[in-house]
PDB file of C-alpha atoms in Angstrom:
ATOM      1  CA  MET G   1      -6.352  -0.443  62.544  1.00  0.00           C
ATOM      2  CA  SER G   2      -8.654  -0.761  65.388  1.00  0.00           C
ATOM      3  CA  ILE G   3      -9.815  -4.338  66.790  1.00  0.00           C
ATOM      4  CA  GLY G   4     -12.309  -6.006  69.002  1.00  0.00           C
ATOM      5  CA  ASP G   5     -15.016  -3.697  70.611  1.00  0.00           C
ATOM      6  CA  ASN G   6     -13.508  -0.722  69.033  1.00  0.00           C
ATOM      7  CA  PHE G   7     -13.650  -1.648  65.420  1.00  0.00           C
ATOM      8  CA  ALA G   8     -16.082   0.216  63.390  1.00  0.00           C
ATOM      9  CA  TYR G   9     -16.664  -0.583  59.588  1.00  0.00           C
ATOM     10  CA  SER G  10     -17.347   2.559  57.836  1.00  0.00           C
ATOM     11  CA  THR G  11     -19.436   2.530  54.662  1.00  0.00           C
ATOM     12  CA  THR G  12     -17.519   2.928  51.293  1.00  0.00           C
ATOM     13  CA  ASN G  13     -18.391   2.502  47.356  1.00  0.00           C
ATOM     14  CA  ASN G  14     -17.169  -1.096  48.041  1.00  0.00           C
ATOM     15  CA  ASP G  15     -20.597  -2.017  49.716  1.00  0.00           C
ATOM     16  CA  LEU G  16     -22.661  -0.794  46.686  1.00  0.00           C
ATOM     17  CA  LYS G  17     -20.130  -2.484  44.295  1.00  0.00           C
ATOM     18  CA  PHE G  18     -20.307  -5.940  46.076  1.00  0.00           C
ATOM     19  CA  PHE G  19     -24.096  -5.884  46.107  1.00  0.00           C
ATOM     20  CA  THR G  20     -23.971  -4.809  42.409  1.00  0.00           C
ATOM     21  CA  ASP G  21     -21.710  -7.534  41.406  1.00  0.00           C
ATOM     22  CA  VAL G  22     -23.360 -10.355  43.466  1.00  0.00           C
ATOM     23  CA  GLU G  23     -26.789  -9.469  42.199  1.00  0.00           C
ATOM     24  CA  PHE G  24     -25.912  -8.990  38.444  1.00  0.00           C
ATOM     25  CA  SER G  25     -24.065 -12.166  38.295  1.00  0.00           C
ATOM     26  CA  ALA G  26     -25.166 -15.472  36.973  1.00  0.00           C
ATOM     27  CA  ASN G  27     -26.060 -16.495  40.582  1.00  0.00           C
ATOM     28  CA  GLY G  28     -27.668 -13.294  41.308  1.00  0.00           C
ATOM     29  CA  GLY G  29     -30.948 -14.135  39.977  1.00  0.00           C
ATOM     30  CA  ILE G  30     -31.633 -11.215  37.303  1.00  0.00           C
ATOM     31  CA  PRO G  31     -30.084 -12.618  34.257  1.00  0.00           C
ATOM     32  CA  GLY G  32     -32.300 -15.756  34.594  1.00  0.00           C
ATOM     33  CA  ILE G  33     -35.241 -13.579  35.477  1.00  0.00           C
ATOM     34  CA  ALA G  34     -34.679 -11.644  32.308  1.00  0.00           C
ATOM     35  CA  GLY G  35     -34.063 -14.688  30.199  1.00  0.00           C
ATOM     36  CA  PHE G  36     -37.250 -16.273  31.439  1.00  0.00           C
ATOM     37  CA  THR G  37     -39.493 -13.156  31.286  1.00  0.00           C
ATOM     38  CA  THR G  38     -38.271 -12.643  27.367  1.00  0.00           C
ATOM     39  CA  PHE G  39     -39.142 -16.219  26.697  1.00  0.00           C
ATOM     40  CA  ALA G  40     -42.867 -16.257  28.264  1.00  0.00           C
ATOM     41  CA  PHE G  41     -43.765 -12.939  27.094  1.00  0.00           C
ATOM     42  CA  GLY G  42     -42.136 -13.880  23.485  1.00  0.00           C
ATOM     43  CA  LEU G  43     -44.640 -16.985  23.746  1.00  0.00           C
ATOM     44  CA  PHE G  44     -47.548 -14.761  24.825  1.00  0.00           C
ATOM     45  CA  LEU G  45     -47.214 -12.624  21.881  1.00  0.00           C
ATOM     46  CA  LEU G  46     -47.171 -15.298  19.447  1.00  0.00           C
ATOM     47  CA  THR G  47     -50.186 -17.161  20.926  1.00  0.00           C
ATOM     48  CA  PHE G  48     -52.240 -14.126  21.722  1.00  0.00           C
ATOM     49  CA  TRP G  49     -51.541 -11.725  18.568  1.00  0.00           C
ATOM     50  CA  ASN G  50     -54.452 -10.319  17.092  1.00  0.00           C
ATOM     51  CA  SER G  51     -56.814 -11.140  20.157  1.00  0.00           C
ATOM     52  CA  GLN G  52     -60.519  -9.666  19.833  1.00  0.00           C
ATOM     53  CA  PRO G  53     -62.189  -6.913  21.706  1.00  0.00           C
ATOM     54  CA  GLY G  54     -64.108  -8.861  24.060  1.00  0.00           C
ATOM     55  CA  SER G  55     -61.437 -10.789  25.462  1.00  0.00           C
ATOM     56  CA  GLU G  56     -59.601  -8.012  27.446  1.00  0.00           C
ATOM     57  CA  ALA G  57     -60.179 -10.168  30.934  1.00  0.00           C
ATOM     58  CA  LEU G  58     -58.613 -13.028  29.712  1.00  0.00           C
ATOM     59  CA  VAL G  59     -55.763 -11.216  28.303  1.00  0.00           C
ATOM     60  CA  LEU G  60     -55.119  -9.416  31.305  1.00  0.00           C
ATOM     61  CA  ILE G  61     -55.507 -12.584  33.374  1.00  0.00           C
ATOM     62  CA  ALA G  62     -52.977 -14.587  31.473  1.00  0.00           C
ATOM     63  CA  ALA G  63     -50.377 -11.563  31.041  1.00  0.00           C
ATOM     64  CA  GLY G  64     -50.723 -10.974  34.815  1.00  0.00           C
ATOM     65  CA  MET G  65     -50.070 -15.025  35.552  1.00  0.00           C
ATOM     66  CA  ILE G  66     -46.859 -14.545  33.471  1.00  0.00           C
ATOM     67  CA  SER G  67     -45.788 -11.346  35.137  1.00  0.00           C
ATOM     68  CA  TYR G  68     -46.547 -13.130  38.583  1.00  0.00           C
ATOM     69  CA  PHE G  69     -44.498 -16.304  37.710  1.00  0.00           C
ATOM     70  CA  SER G  70     -41.431 -14.379  36.059  1.00  0.00           C
ATOM     71  CA  VAL G  71     -40.828 -12.478  39.517  1.00  0.00           C
ATOM     72  CA  ASN G  72     -41.761 -15.172  41.883  1.00  0.00           C
ATOM     73  CA  PRO G  73     -38.315 -17.006  41.557  1.00  0.00           C
ATOM     74  CA  TYR G  74     -36.660 -13.898  42.471  1.00  0.00           C
ATOM     75  CA  LEU G  75     -38.881 -13.415  45.795  1.00  0.00           C
ATOM     76  CA  LEU G  76     -38.676 -16.949  46.773  1.00  0.00           C
ATOM     77  CA  GLN G  77     -34.651 -16.625  46.892  1.00  0.00           C
ATOM     78  CA  LEU G  78     -35.241 -13.566  49.037  1.00  0.00           C
ATOM     79  CA  VAL G  79     -34.972 -15.653  52.472  1.00  0.00           C
ATOM     80  CA  ASP G  80     -32.016 -17.220  51.425  1.00  0.00           C
ATOM     81  CA  TRP G  81     -30.628 -13.687  50.585  1.00  0.00           C
ATOM     82  CA  ARG G  82     -31.231 -12.421  53.960  1.00  0.00           C
ATOM     83  CA  ILE G  83     -29.831 -14.997  55.752  1.00  0.00           C
ATOM     84  CA  PHE G  84     -26.500 -15.026  53.570  1.00  0.00           C
ATOM     85  CA  MET G  85     -26.542 -11.168  53.871  1.00  0.00           C
ATOM     86  CA  ILE G  86     -26.599 -11.410  57.662  1.00  0.00           C
ATOM     87  CA  GLU G  87     -23.809 -13.902  57.946  1.00  0.00           C
ATOM     88  CA  GLU G  88     -21.620 -11.681  55.376  1.00  0.00           C
ATOM     89  CA  ALA G  89     -22.230  -8.698  57.638  1.00  0.00           C
ATOM     90  CA  GLU G  90     -21.203 -10.427  60.798  1.00  0.00           C
ATOM     91  CA  ALA G  91     -18.135 -11.265  58.424  1.00  0.00           C
ATOM     92  CA  LEU G  92     -17.670  -7.665  57.887  1.00  0.00           C
ATOM     93  CA  LEU G  93     -17.738  -8.081  54.293  1.00  0.00           C
ATOM     94  CA  HIS G  94     -19.840  -5.202  54.166  1.00  0.00           C
ATOM     95  CA  SER G  95     -21.040  -2.532  56.677  1.00  0.00           C
ATOM     96  CA  SER G  96     -24.870  -2.442  57.122  1.00  0.00           C
ATOM     97  CA  LYS G  97     -27.577  -4.915  57.068  1.00  0.00           C
ATOM     98  CA  SER G  98     -30.628  -2.292  56.929  1.00  0.00           C
ATOM     99  CA  MET G  99     -28.585  -0.672  53.973  1.00  0.00           C
ATOM    100  CA  ASN G 100     -28.503  -3.793  51.974  1.00  0.00           C
ATOM    101  CA  LYS G 101     -31.958  -4.884  52.676  1.00  0.00           C
ATOM    102  CA  LEU G 102     -33.004  -1.360  51.565  1.00  0.00           C
ATOM    103  CA  LEU G 103     -30.918  -1.891  48.351  1.00  0.00           C
ATOM    104  CA  LYS G 104     -32.571  -5.392  47.880  1.00  0.00           C
ATOM    105  CA  THR G 105     -36.170  -3.983  48.290  1.00  0.00           C
ATOM    106  CA  ASN G 106     -35.440  -1.157  45.531  1.00  0.00           C
ATOM    107  CA  LEU G 107     -33.924  -3.623  43.179  1.00  0.00           C
ATOM    108  CA  THR G 108     -37.021  -6.078  43.853  1.00  0.00           C
ATOM    109  CA  VAL G 109     -39.554  -3.406  43.207  1.00  0.00           C
ATOM    110  CA  LEU G 110     -37.697  -1.982  40.508  1.00  0.00           C
ATOM    111  CA  LEU G 111     -37.741  -5.447  39.024  1.00  0.00           C
ATOM    112  CA  ILE G 112     -41.668  -5.493  39.300  1.00  0.00           C
ATOM    113  CA  LEU G 113     -41.968  -2.107  37.707  1.00  0.00           C
ATOM    114  CA  MET G 114     -39.819  -3.422  34.778  1.00  0.00           C
ATOM    115  CA  ILE G 115     -41.927  -6.731  34.274  1.00  0.00           C
ATOM    116  CA  SER G 116     -45.171  -4.662  34.842  1.00  0.00           C
ATOM    117  CA  SER G 117     -44.181  -2.146  31.962  1.00  0.00           C
ATOM    118  CA  THR G 118     -42.971  -5.273  29.769  1.00  0.00           C
ATOM    119  CA  GLN G 119     -46.479  -6.707  30.325  1.00  0.00           C
ATOM    120  CA  PHE G 120     -48.164  -3.665  29.528  1.00  0.00           C
ATOM    121  CA  GLY G 121     -46.320  -3.075  26.244  1.00  0.00           C
ATOM    122  CA  ILE G 122     -46.806  -6.691  24.913  1.00  0.00           C
ATOM    123  CA  MET G 123     -50.643  -6.444  25.688  1.00  0.00           C
ATOM    124  CA  GLN G 124     -50.885  -3.295  23.446  1.00  0.00           C
ATOM    125  CA  ALA G 125     -49.311  -5.340  20.821  1.00  0.00           C
ATOM    126  CA  VAL G 126     -51.851  -8.129  20.912  1.00  0.00           C
ATOM    127  CA  ILE G 127     -55.006  -5.928  21.964  1.00  0.00           C
ATOM    128  CA  ASP G 128     -55.669  -2.240  21.350  1.00  0.00           C
ATOM    129  CA  THR G 129     -58.509  -1.632  23.945  1.00  0.00           C
ATOM    130  CA  LEU G 130     -56.243  -1.963  27.309  1.00  0.00           C
ATOM    131  CA  SER G 131     -54.533   1.201  26.539  1.00  0.00           C
ATOM    132  CA  GLY G 132     -53.857   4.470  28.553  1.00  0.00           C
ATOM    133  CA  VAL G 133     -51.997   5.792  31.665  1.00  0.00           C
ATOM    134  CA  ASP G 134     -54.834   4.658  33.881  1.00  0.00           C
ATOM    135  CA  MET G 135     -54.818   1.309  32.812  1.00  0.00           C
ATOM    136  CA  TYR G 136     -50.588   1.223  33.093  1.00  0.00           C
ATOM    137  CA  PHE G 137     -50.594   2.188  36.768  1.00  0.00           C
ATOM    138  CA  ALA G 138     -53.350  -0.196  37.605  1.00  0.00           C
ATOM    139  CA  ILE G 139     -51.781  -3.056  36.026  1.00  0.00           C
ATOM    140  CA  LEU G 140     -48.666  -2.023  37.998  1.00  0.00           C
ATOM    141  CA  PHE G 141     -50.333  -1.713  41.370  1.00  0.00           C
ATOM    142  CA  ASP G 142     -51.977  -4.689  40.802  1.00  0.00           C
ATOM    143  CA  ASN G 143     -49.010  -6.708  40.012  1.00  0.00           C
ATOM    144  CA  ALA G 144     -47.456  -5.400  43.021  1.00  0.00           C
ATOM    145  CA  SER G 145     -50.586  -6.384  45.488  1.00  0.00           C
ATOM    146  CA  LEU G 146     -49.527 -10.029  44.794  1.00  0.00           C
ATOM    147  CA  MET G 147     -45.479  -9.086  45.153  1.00  0.00           C
ATOM    148  CA  LEU G 148     -45.130  -7.037  48.096  1.00  0.00           C
ATOM    149  CA  ALA G 149     -45.959  -9.763  50.816  1.00  0.00           C
ATOM    150  CA  PRO G 150     -42.993 -11.853  50.001  1.00  0.00           C
ATOM    151  CA  ILE G 151     -40.481  -9.031  49.870  1.00  0.00           C
ATOM    152  CA  CYS G 152     -41.971  -7.574  53.303  1.00  0.00           C
ATOM    153  CA  LEU G 153     -41.717 -11.339  55.071  1.00  0.00           C
ATOM    154  CA  GLY G 154     -38.458 -12.492  53.369  1.00  0.00           C
ATOM    155  CA  LEU G 155     -36.490  -9.452  53.952  1.00  0.00           C
ATOM    156  CA  TYR G 156     -38.123  -7.871  56.943  1.00  0.00           C
ATOM    157  CA  THR G 157     -38.683 -10.902  59.603  1.00  0.00           C
ATOM    158  CA  ASN G 158     -36.902 -13.848  60.479  1.00  0.00           C
ATOM    159  CA  LEU G 159     -39.696 -16.305  59.258  1.00  0.00           C
ATOM    160  CA  PRO G 160     -38.012 -19.404  57.527  1.00  0.00           C
ATOM    161  CA  LEU G 161     -38.635 -20.195  53.537  1.00  0.00           C
ATOM    162  CA  GLN G 162     -41.405 -22.266  54.177  1.00  0.00           C
ATOM    163  CA  ALA G 163     -43.543 -19.744  55.974  1.00  0.00           C
ATOM    164  CA  VAL G 164     -42.820 -17.053  53.788  1.00  0.00           C
ATOM    165  CA  GLN G 165     -43.821 -19.257  50.878  1.00  0.00           C
ATOM    166  CA  ILE G 166     -47.197 -20.122  52.452  1.00  0.00           C
ATOM    167  CA  LEU G 167     -47.814 -16.520  53.741  1.00  0.00           C
ATOM    168  CA  GLY G 168     -46.437 -14.698  50.946  1.00  0.00           C
ATOM    169  CA  ALA G 169     -49.037 -16.878  48.474  1.00  0.00           C
ATOM    170  CA  PHE G 170     -51.908 -15.293  50.642  1.00  0.00           C
ATOM    171  CA  PRO G 171     -52.779 -12.337  48.755  1.00  0.00           C
ATOM    172  CA  PHE G 172     -52.907 -14.485  45.355  1.00  0.00           C
ATOM    173  CA  LEU G 173     -55.183 -17.085  46.879  1.00  0.00           C
ATOM    174  CA  LEU G 174     -57.413 -14.489  49.117  1.00  0.00           C
ATOM    175  CA  MET G 175     -57.797 -12.601  45.625  1.00  0.00           C
ATOM    176  CA  ILE G 176     -59.026 -15.601  43.704  1.00  0.00           C
ATOM    177  CA  PHE G 177     -61.560 -16.394  46.250  1.00  0.00           C
ATOM    178  CA  PHE G 178     -62.895 -12.966  47.440  1.00  0.00           C
ATOM    179  CA  SER G 179     -62.354 -10.252  44.811  1.00  0.00           C
ATOM    180  CA  THR G 180     -65.037 -11.449  42.575  1.00  0.00           C
ATOM    181  CA  THR G 181     -63.336 -11.369  39.489  1.00  0.00           C
ATOM    182  CA  PHE G 182     -63.117 -15.020  38.331  1.00  0.00           C
ATOM    183  CA  SER G 183     -66.988 -15.012  38.620  1.00  0.00           C
ATOM    184  CA  PRO G 184     -68.655 -11.551  38.836  1.00  0.00           C
ATOM    185  CA  GLY G 185     -71.362 -10.851  40.989  1.00  0.00           C
ATOM    186  CA  ALA G 186     -70.960 -14.646  42.491  1.00  0.00           C
ATOM    187  CA  GLY G 187     -70.771 -14.941  46.203  1.00  0.00           C
ATOM    188  CA  VAL G 188     -72.787 -15.085  49.545  1.00  0.00           C
ATOM    189  CA  ASP G 189     -74.164 -12.098  50.485  1.00  0.00           C
ATOM    190  CA  GLY G 190     -71.865  -9.760  52.880  1.00  0.00           C
ATOM    191  CA  LEU G 191     -68.881 -12.057  52.316  1.00  0.00           C
ATOM    192  CA  LYS G 192     -68.768 -10.662  48.797  1.00  0.00           C
ATOM    193  CA  ASN G 193     -68.081  -7.077  50.232  1.00  0.00           C
ATOM    194  CA  LEU G 194     -64.624  -8.427  50.739  1.00  0.00           C
ATOM    195  CA  ARG G 195     -63.851  -7.398  47.142  1.00  0.00           C
ATOM    196  CA  TYR G 196     -63.343  -3.875  47.947  1.00  0.00           C
ATOM    197  CA  LEU G 197     -60.167  -4.978  49.584  1.00  0.00           C
ATOM    198  CA  PHE G 198     -58.813  -6.459  46.351  1.00  0.00           C
ATOM    199  CA  SER G 199     -57.195  -4.100  43.657  1.00  0.00           C
ATOM    200  CA  ARG G 200     -58.012  -6.847  41.011  1.00  0.00           C
ATOM    201  CA  TYR G 201     -61.485  -5.991  41.601  1.00  0.00           C
ATOM    202  CA  TYR G 202     -60.966  -2.142  40.778  1.00  0.00           C
ATOM    203  CA  LEU G 203     -58.710  -3.222  37.938  1.00  0.00           C
ATOM    204  CA  PHE G 204     -61.787  -5.368  36.395  1.00  0.00           C
ATOM    205  CA  CYS G 205     -64.043  -2.096  36.771  1.00  0.00           C
ATOM    206  CA  MET G 206     -61.834  -0.570  34.385  1.00  0.00           C
ATOM    207  CA  THR G 207     -61.408  -3.643  31.598  1.00  0.00           C
ATOM    208  CA  PRO G 208     -63.755  -3.047  28.938  1.00  0.00           C
ATOM    209  CA  SER G 209     -66.383  -6.067  28.060  1.00  0.00           C
ATOM    210  CA  VAL G 210     -65.993  -7.053  31.938  1.00  0.00           C
ATOM    211  CA  ASP G 211     -66.702  -3.918  33.829  1.00  0.00           C
ATOM    212  CA  VAL G 212     -70.349  -3.992  33.139  1.00  0.00           C
ATOM    213  CA  MET G 213     -70.431  -7.200  34.653  1.00  0.00           C
ATOM    214  CA  MET G 214     -68.794  -6.283  38.052  1.00  0.00           C
ATOM    215  CA  GLU G 215     -71.105  -5.496  40.957  1.00  0.00           C
ATOM    216  CA  GLY G 216     -70.798  -2.140  42.442  1.00  0.00           C
ATOM    217  CA  CYS G 217     -68.004  -0.579  40.755  1.00  0.00           C
ATOM    218  CA  PRO G 218     -67.251   3.003  42.064  1.00  0.00           C
ATOM    219  CA  GLU G 219     -68.586   5.966  39.934  1.00  0.00           C
ATOM    220  CA  SER G 220     -65.122   7.968  40.278  1.00  0.00           C
ATOM    221  CA  ASN G 221     -61.752   7.338  42.037  1.00  0.00           C
ATOM    222  CA  ASN G 222     -61.396   4.079  40.885  1.00  0.00           C
ATOM    223  CA  LEU G 223     -57.572   4.067  40.094  1.00  0.00           C
ATOM    224  CA  LEU G 224     -57.027   5.734  43.566  1.00  0.00           C
ATOM    225  CA  TYR G 225     -58.920   2.909  45.475  1.00  0.00           C
ATOM    226  CA  LEU G 226     -57.002   0.450  43.213  1.00  0.00           C
ATOM    227  CA  ILE G 227     -53.744   1.992  44.399  1.00  0.00           C
ATOM    228  CA  LEU G 228     -54.873   1.980  48.305  1.00  0.00           C
ATOM    229  CA  SER G 229     -56.094  -1.402  48.244  1.00  0.00           C
ATOM    230  CA  SER G 230     -52.850  -2.554  46.573  1.00  0.00           C
ATOM    231  CA  LEU G 231     -50.788  -1.332  49.370  1.00  0.00           C
ATOM    232  CA  LEU G 232     -53.102  -2.790  52.053  1.00  0.00           C
ATOM    233  CA  ILE G 233     -50.783  -5.593  52.633  1.00  0.00           C
ATOM    234  CA  VAL G 234     -47.911  -3.218  53.598  1.00  0.00           C
ATOM    235  CA  PHE G 235     -49.814  -1.329  56.001  1.00  0.00           C
ATOM    236  CA  ILE G 236     -50.971  -4.605  57.642  1.00  0.00           C
ATOM    237  CA  PHE G 237     -47.471  -5.520  57.811  1.00  0.00           C
ATOM    238  CA  LEU G 238     -46.239  -2.403  59.228  1.00  0.00           C
ATOM    239  CA  VAL G 239     -49.010  -2.390  61.935  1.00  0.00           C
ATOM    240  CA  VAL G 240     -48.116  -5.950  62.856  1.00  0.00           C
ATOM    241  CA  ILE G 241     -44.603  -5.456  63.005  1.00  0.00           C
ATOM    242  CA  GLY G 242     -45.177  -1.875  64.653  1.00  0.00           C
ATOM    243  CA  GLY G 243     -47.287  -3.779  67.403  1.00  0.00           C
ATOM    244  CA  MET G 244     -44.541  -6.456  67.980  1.00  0.00           C
ATOM    245  CA  ALA G 245     -42.049  -3.798  68.297  1.00  0.00           C
ATOM    246  CA  LEU G 246     -43.941  -1.884  70.847  1.00  0.00           C
ATOM    247  CA  HIS G 247     -44.756  -4.925  72.767  1.00  0.00           C
ATOM    248  CA  ARG G 248     -41.258  -5.784  72.950  1.00  0.00           C
ATOM    249  CA  LYS G 249     -40.275  -2.412  74.097  1.00  0.00           C
ATOM    250  CA  LEU G 250     -43.074  -2.618  76.992  1.00  0.00           C
ATOM    251  CA  GLN G 251     -41.943  -6.117  77.939  1.00  0.00           C
ATOM    252  CA  LYS G 252     -38.481  -4.617  78.299  1.00  0.00           C
ATOM    253  CA  LYS G 253     -39.457  -1.813  80.374  1.00  0.00           C
ATOM    254  CA  LYS G 254     -41.512  -4.104  82.622  1.00  0.00           C
ATOM    255  CA  ASN G 255     -38.459  -6.737  82.888  1.00  0.00           C
ATOM    256  CA  SER G 256     -36.125  -3.806  83.699  1.00  0.00           C
ATOM    257  CA  GLU G 257     -38.394  -2.543  86.419  1.00  0.00           C
ATOM    258  CA  PHE G 258     -38.975  -5.791  87.625  1.00  0.00           C
ATOM    259  CA  LYS G 259     -35.128  -6.344  88.007  1.00  0.00           C
ATOM    260  CA  ARG G 260     -34.597  -2.539  89.381  1.00  0.00           C
ATOM    261  CA  GLN G 261     -37.199  -3.581  92.406  1.00  0.00           C
ATOM    262  CA  SER G 262     -35.668  -6.966  92.633  1.00  0.00           C
ATOM    263  CA  MET G 263     -32.520  -4.912  93.758  1.00  0.00           C
ATOM    264  CA  MET G 264     -34.241  -2.902  96.458  1.00  0.00           C
ATOM    265  CA  THR G 265     -34.855  -5.855  98.601  1.00  0.00           C
ATOM    266  CA  MET G 266     -32.945  -6.606 101.725  1.00  0.00           C
ATOM    267  CA  GLU G 267     -31.932 -10.178 100.376  1.00  0.00           C
ATOM    268  CA  TYR G 268     -30.494  -8.750  97.329  1.00  0.00           C
ATOM    269  CA  ALA G 269     -28.214  -6.323  99.384  1.00  0.00           C
ATOM    270  CA  GLU G 270     -27.148  -9.028 101.900  1.00  0.00           C
ATOM    271  CA  LEU G 271     -26.129 -11.212  98.799  1.00  0.00           C
ATOM    272  CA  GLN G 272     -24.151  -8.373  97.316  1.00  0.00           C
ATOM    273  CA  VAL G 273     -22.368  -7.522 100.523  1.00  0.00           C
ATOM    274  CA  GLU G 274     -21.568 -11.286 100.987  1.00  0.00           C
ATOM    275  CA  LEU G 275     -20.244 -11.391  97.936  1.00  0.00           C
ATOM    276  CA  PHE G 276     -18.224  -8.230  97.517  1.00  0.00           C
ATOM    277  CA  GLY G 277     -17.861  -6.628 100.697  1.00  0.00           C
ATOM    278  CA  GLU G 278     -17.983  -2.883 101.115  1.00  0.00           C
ATOM    279  CA  LYS G 279     -17.781  -2.403  97.353  1.00  0.00           C
ATOM    280  CA  ALA G 280     -21.322  -3.327  97.188  1.00  0.00           C
ATOM    281  CA  LEU G 281     -22.237  -0.696  99.743  1.00  0.00           C
ATOM    282  CA  LYS G 282     -21.157   1.822  97.156  1.00  0.00           C
ATOM    283  CA  LYS G 283     -22.953   0.336  94.215  1.00  0.00           C
ATOM    284  CA  LEU G 284     -26.215   0.064  96.618  1.00  0.00           C
ATOM    285  CA  LYS G 285     -26.015   3.633  97.172  1.00  0.00           C
ATOM    286  CA  HIS G 286     -25.617   4.484  93.593  1.00  0.00           C
ATOM    287  CA  ILE G 287     -28.842   2.616  92.712  1.00  0.00           C
ATOM    288  CA  GLY G 288     -30.630   4.174  95.561  1.00  0.00           C
ATOM    289  CA  SER G 289     -31.346   1.090  97.658  1.00  0.00           C
ATOM    290  CA  ASN G 290     -33.818   1.925 100.446  1.00  0.00           C
ATOM    291  CA  VAL G 291     -32.574  -0.916 102.836  1.00  0.00           C
ATOM    292  CA  ASP G 292     -30.855   0.070 105.867  1.00  0.00           C
ATOM    293  CA  LEU G 293     -27.194   0.630 104.384  1.00  0.00           C
ATOM    294  CA  LYS G 294     -25.774   1.965 107.806  1.00  0.00           C
ATOM    295  CA  SER G 295     -26.675  -1.371 109.375  1.00  0.00           C
ATOM    296  CA  LEU G 296     -25.088  -3.632 106.690  1.00  0.00           C
ATOM    297  CA  GLU G 297     -21.923  -1.505 106.624  1.00  0.00           C
ATOM    298  CA  ASN G 298     -21.562  -1.876 110.449  1.00  0.00           C
ATOM    299  CA  SER G 299     -22.114  -5.629 109.982  1.00  0.00           C
ATOM    300  CA  VAL G 300     -19.345  -5.724 107.248  1.00  0.00           C
ATOM    301  CA  ARG G 301     -16.933  -4.014 109.487  1.00  0.00           C
ATOM    302  CA  SER G 302     -17.855  -6.193 112.780  1.00  0.00           C
ATOM    303  CA  LYS G 303     -17.201  -9.337 110.663  1.00  0.00           C
ATOM    304  CA  SER G 304     -13.617  -7.890 109.401  1.00  0.00           C
ATOM    305  CA  MET G 305     -12.612  -7.372 112.543  1.00  0.00           C
TER     306      MET G 305
END
């Protein structure tokens, strides 16, 4: 067995088994989320049964809030999961932090898909005017637009829990303020144009009884705009992360260049010769120092005599 710097932990099926065993255990969160979702949508089914045409918006908002609060406990534990997972990776319990983050992301997205599908199915049972493939995907991506930010921030940054909670809730909060879906047509001119950035606006443009109240709904490609706006948070996150990575790369390059230039000075060369003697001359020659190495070499030899 290799040890120390030569140790290499190779990926095996045990890594996947370790991940699934933890995630689907009683402490993993999935069973609890499943139980709460079943309970909440069971009550929704009983209390919204036989909803009448004209109440589609209220049914949609209520069902969406149940989906959001069903997934939210799982999203909030992503920060703790990330910290524990990094500690486990450093202890060599599994091989790859990136692989585990990807598995966690896929599992969370799958959870959102399942809960959104449950929402759509239950809604069909209580009212028959919110059906169709377009409505299914509209509900799915509208839910995702509110839940993707905690995934990105919780798993792919080093932000603490409180910061993730605050920033992760911004899509939900901004949707209430700017989508105009809670008060169609209201808002200050200019500012209310921000509604086009929110998938909830396009969802309400597809919702019977309230679509005629929405201002400026697209005449076509409404679902496409909904999907694109739902992914806006991911796009912004990637741009910010990419910009920060580019800045770090440029800063590292700048620091390396500054270090290289400082190694070309006579002061650096004299210090190296003082510390390491003739060995330093070889190093200075290797890095391409432009100081007078010949005079330094003569100086070293004269001191040694």
